[in-house]
Short mmCIF file of C-alpha atoms in Angstrom, two decimals:
data_model
loop_
_atom_site.label_atom_id
_atom_site.label_comp_id
_atom_site.label_asym_id
_atom_site.label_seq_id
_atom_site.Cartn_x
_atom_site.Cartn_y
_atom_site.Cartn_z
CA MET A 1 -16.80 0.09 1.12
CA ASP A 2 -18.67 -3.40 0.50
CA HIS A 3 -17.09 -6.13 -1.63
CA ALA A 4 -18.91 -5.31 -4.74
CA ALA A 5 -17.54 -1.51 -4.34
CA ASP A 6 -14.24 -3.01 -4.06
CA GLU A 7 -14.20 -4.67 -7.18
CA HIS A 8 -15.75 -2.07 -9.14
CA GLU A 9 -12.72 0.63 -7.29
CA ALA A 10 -10.36 -1.85 -8.57
CA SER A 11 -11.39 -2.96 -11.71
CA ARG A 12 -11.20 0.96 -12.42
CA LEU A 13 -7.94 1.20 -11.11
CA GLN A 14 -6.52 -2.03 -13.44
CA LYS A 15 -8.21 -0.26 -16.73
CA ALA A 16 -6.61 2.90 -16.04
CA VAL A 17 -3.16 1.95 -15.35
CA GLU A 18 -3.52 -0.82 -18.18
CA THR A 19 -4.32 2.09 -20.03
CA ILE A 20 -1.39 4.91 -19.23
CA ALA A 21 1.35 2.17 -18.68
CA ILE A 22 4.06 2.23 -21.22
CA THR A 23 4.72 -0.72 -23.54
CA PRO A 24 7.14 -3.52 -23.42
CA GLU A 25 7.99 -2.21 -26.85
CA ALA A 26 8.31 1.55 -25.43
CA ALA A 27 10.46 -0.12 -22.27
CA THR A 28 12.55 -1.71 -24.57
CA LYS A 29 13.60 1.50 -26.18
CA LEU A 30 14.10 3.80 -22.82
CA VAL A 31 16.56 0.56 -21.84
CA ASP A 32 18.59 0.35 -25.04
CA ALA A 33 19.29 4.42 -24.44
CA TYR A 34 20.57 3.54 -20.93
CA ARG A 35 22.70 0.77 -22.63
CA ALA A 36 24.11 3.21 -25.29
CA THR A 37 25.20 5.30 -22.12
CA PHE A 38 26.80 2.83 -20.32
CA GLU A 39 28.83 1.88 -23.58
CA THR A 40 29.97 5.31 -24.04
CA LYS A 41 31.07 5.76 -20.60
CA PHE A 42 32.72 2.33 -20.24
CA LYS A 43 33.75 1.56 -23.42
CA ARG A 44 32.00 -1.77 -23.79
CA GLU A 45 28.12 -3.35 -24.04
CA PRO A 46 26.91 -4.30 -20.52
CA GLU A 47 26.74 -7.84 -19.89
CA GLY A 48 27.25 -9.36 -16.41
CA LEU A 49 24.93 -8.92 -13.64
CA GLU A 50 27.06 -6.27 -12.20
CA ASP A 51 26.31 -4.07 -15.62
CA LYS A 52 23.03 -4.46 -15.56
CA ARG A 53 22.86 -3.53 -11.66
CA ARG A 54 24.12 -0.40 -13.10
CA ILE A 55 21.26 0.09 -15.51
CA SER A 56 18.84 -1.02 -12.72
CA ALA A 57 19.95 1.41 -10.23
CA LYS A 58 19.86 4.61 -13.14
CA ILE A 59 16.24 3.07 -14.26
CA ILE A 60 15.03 3.18 -10.72
CA GLY A 61 16.58 6.39 -9.89
CA ARG A 62 14.38 8.16 -13.09
CA TYR A 63 11.47 6.68 -11.69
CA SER A 64 11.59 7.40 -8.38
CA LYS A 65 12.06 11.14 -8.83
CA LEU A 66 9.47 11.01 -11.67
CA SER A 67 7.16 9.77 -8.97
CA ALA A 68 8.26 12.66 -6.12
CA ALA A 69 7.20 15.22 -8.77
CA SER A 70 3.89 13.32 -9.52
CA GLY A 71 3.13 13.07 -5.61
CA ALA A 72 4.38 16.95 -5.19
CA VAL A 73 1.54 18.46 -7.62
CA THR A 74 -0.36 15.43 -9.06
CA ALA A 75 1.16 15.24 -11.94
CA ALA A 76 1.38 17.70 -14.57
CA PRO A 77 0.44 16.24 -18.14
CA SER A 78 3.44 17.71 -19.18
CA VAL A 79 5.42 16.06 -16.62
CA ILE A 80 4.11 12.81 -16.52
CA PRO A 81 2.41 11.80 -19.77
CA GLY A 82 -0.72 9.88 -19.16
CA VAL A 83 -2.43 12.03 -16.55
CA GLY A 84 -5.10 13.13 -18.33
CA THR A 85 -5.89 10.05 -19.72
CA ALA A 86 -5.91 8.81 -15.98
CA PHE A 87 -8.49 11.69 -15.46
CA ALA A 88 -10.42 10.90 -18.16
CA VAL A 89 -10.88 7.46 -16.99
CA LEU A 90 -10.76 7.84 -13.64
CA GLY A 91 -11.85 11.35 -12.34
CA GLY A 92 -10.23 12.87 -9.53
CA GLY A 93 -10.10 10.13 -6.48
CA VAL A 94 -8.26 7.36 -7.51
CA THR A 95 -6.14 9.12 -10.06
CA ASP A 96 -3.35 9.45 -7.37
CA ILE A 97 -2.92 6.10 -7.25
CA ALA A 98 -3.25 5.79 -10.67
CA MET A 99 -0.63 7.78 -11.15
CA ALA A 100 1.49 5.99 -8.70
CA LEU A 101 1.09 2.83 -9.84
CA LYS A 102 1.72 3.72 -13.25
CA LEU A 103 5.47 4.78 -12.90
CA GLN A 104 5.87 1.98 -10.74
CA VAL A 105 4.78 -0.66 -13.33
CA ASP A 106 6.76 1.53 -15.81
CA MET A 107 10.00 1.52 -13.99
CA CYS A 108 9.35 -2.69 -14.25
CA MET A 109 8.75 -2.79 -17.30
CA CYS A 110 12.44 -1.08 -17.99
CA LEU A 111 13.54 -3.59 -15.15
CA VAL A 112 12.46 -6.89 -16.72
CA GLU A 113 14.13 -5.15 -19.98
CA VAL A 114 17.28 -5.59 -18.63
CA TYR A 115 17.19 -8.74 -17.31
CA GLU A 116 14.18 -10.72 -19.24
CA THR A 117 15.00 -9.44 -22.85
CA GLU A 118 13.76 -13.08 -24.28
CA LEU A 119 10.19 -12.83 -23.16
CA SER A 120 7.07 -12.52 -25.30
CA SER A 121 5.80 -8.76 -24.38
CA GLU A 122 2.85 -10.06 -23.29
CA ASP A 123 5.06 -12.11 -20.54
CA LYS A 124 7.09 -9.12 -19.68
CA LYS A 125 4.06 -6.94 -19.39
CA HIS A 126 2.63 -9.68 -17.07
CA LEU A 127 5.50 -9.70 -14.97
CA ALA A 128 6.07 -6.12 -14.75
CA PHE A 129 2.61 -5.69 -13.28
CA VAL A 130 2.76 -8.71 -10.98
CA LEU A 131 6.61 -7.16 -9.90
CA ALA A 132 5.03 -3.34 -9.73
CA LEU A 133 1.76 -4.20 -8.08
CA ALA A 134 3.16 -6.98 -4.90
CA GLY A 135 5.75 -4.99 -4.39
CA SER A 136 3.76 -1.73 -3.60
CA ALA A 137 0.98 -3.90 -1.89
CA GLU A 138 3.15 -5.19 0.80
CA GLN A 139 4.99 -1.94 1.60
CA LEU A 140 2.00 -0.65 2.50
CA ALA A 141 0.47 -3.47 4.39
CA SER A 142 3.51 -3.91 6.43
CA LYS A 143 4.29 -1.71 9.87
CA GLY A 144 8.02 -2.98 10.38
CA GLY A 145 11.33 -1.60 9.48
CA LYS A 146 12.15 -1.20 6.05
CA ALA A 147 15.09 -3.86 5.28
CA ALA A 148 13.07 -6.51 7.19
CA VAL A 149 10.35 -5.71 5.52
CA GLN A 150 12.02 -5.11 1.48
CA LYS A 151 13.08 -9.19 2.43
CA ILE A 152 9.39 -10.15 3.17
CA ALA A 153 8.27 -8.25 0.20
CA GLU A 154 11.03 -10.07 -2.14
CA LYS A 155 9.79 -13.57 -1.31
CA LEU A 156 6.14 -13.04 -1.46
CA VAL A 157 6.96 -11.34 -4.61
CA TYR A 158 8.21 -14.39 -5.60
CA GLN A 159 5.33 -16.53 -4.98
CA TYR A 160 2.79 -14.05 -6.58
CA LEU A 161 4.85 -14.97 -9.66
CA ARG A 162 4.14 -18.89 -9.16
CA GLY A 163 0.67 -18.26 -9.90
CA PRO A 164 -2.04 -17.54 -13.02
CA ALA A 165 -0.88 -14.04 -14.53
CA LEU A 166 -3.95 -12.70 -14.99
CA VAL A 167 -5.81 -13.52 -11.93
CA THR A 168 -2.70 -12.37 -9.50
CA ILE A 169 -2.65 -9.22 -11.39
CA LYS A 170 -6.59 -8.96 -11.02
CA GLN A 171 -6.30 -9.55 -7.02
CA LEU A 172 -3.16 -7.55 -7.03
CA PHE A 173 -5.46 -4.27 -7.98
CA LYS A 174 -7.71 -5.24 -5.19
CA ARG A 175 -5.79 -5.33 -2.51
CA VAL A 176 -3.58 -2.41 -3.16
CA SER A 177 -6.92 0.05 -3.93
CA ILE A 178 -8.18 -1.26 -0.80
CA THR A 179 -5.11 -0.54 1.07
CA PHE A 180 -4.42 2.96 -0.12
CA THR A 181 -8.43 3.42 0.73
CA GLN A 182 -7.96 1.99 3.98
CA LYS A 183 -4.80 4.22 4.23
CA ALA A 184 -6.41 7.47 3.58
CA MET A 185 -9.51 7.13 5.99
CA ALA A 186 -7.22 6.29 8.77
CA LYS A 187 -4.72 9.58 7.68
CA ALA A 188 -2.11 7.51 7.93
CA ILE A 189 -0.91 8.92 3.89
CA PRO A 190 0.90 12.02 4.44
CA ALA A 191 -0.47 15.41 3.55
CA GLY A 192 -1.92 15.44 -0.28
CA VAL A 193 -4.79 15.53 -2.66
CA GLY A 194 -7.33 13.11 -1.31
CA VAL A 195 -5.45 9.59 -0.81
CA ALA A 196 -2.51 11.14 -2.43
CA PHE A 197 1.01 9.99 -1.33
CA SER A 198 3.44 12.97 -0.82
CA SER A 199 6.25 13.49 -2.70
CA SER A 200 8.64 11.94 -0.41
CA THR A 201 6.43 8.37 0.16
CA ASN A 202 6.45 8.37 -3.42
CA TYR A 203 9.83 8.64 -3.89
CA VAL A 204 10.94 6.33 -0.91
CA LEU A 205 7.71 3.31 -2.15
CA THR A 206 8.83 3.84 -5.99
CA ARG A 207 13.36 3.07 -4.87
CA VAL A 208 11.83 0.21 -2.44
CA VAL A 209 9.90 -1.47 -5.00
CA GLY A 210 12.27 -1.05 -7.48
CA ARG A 211 14.65 -3.02 -5.40
CA VAL A 212 12.50 -5.66 -4.83
CA ALA A 213 12.17 -6.23 -8.56
CA VAL A 214 15.41 -6.34 -8.89
CA ALA A 215 16.32 -8.78 -6.08
CA VAL A 216 13.56 -11.01 -7.64
CA LEU A 217 15.06 -10.61 -11.14
CA ALA A 218 18.37 -10.98 -10.40
CA LYS A 219 17.20 -14.29 -8.33
CA ASP A 220 18.60 -13.06 -5.09
CA VAL A 221 15.70 -14.08 -3.17
CA LYS A 222 16.72 -16.26 -0.43
#
């Protein structure tokens, strides 16, 4: 695929994901529901880092399961809202990538809400996109063991966050798009439709992206 085609594909992917990803406001409502459940269970409001980690674990668990469903059935619209829109914007092929990224962005939007409640909506959105895309790109490109890869990804995501947000997001969409395509061409992705991940791969990737995001947001990156 030449440079112009890469740019076009990445641009289409970015447009689709931005169209179907949840808003920071929707993420706030979801996280408020998790906070309410926490209060009911523990008879107090969530306060410290440990409480935030408990809520984060629930969020990561939810989106990992949704991601597995999306890989298993190429996402029925009733299961994951936005699938129909993704098909309308992209057609077949890249829709699987868009859905995987949408769920990772949604998850990161919720995680940002847990840790960075004071940010503006626009800043929350940019932060969520960088966390999701950078975490995913690093995991896909890596060939090492999971624990080592996660540490490398955490440091690289932290570096990405220091760049200009909109430029960084555009570059990351291009990187993810090319990496997905190369892996599909090399048959490095488990059996699925087109460049779709299998449900188990989607599940693992989403969990790791979530853990990387939490490490960065909780300032655990060494």
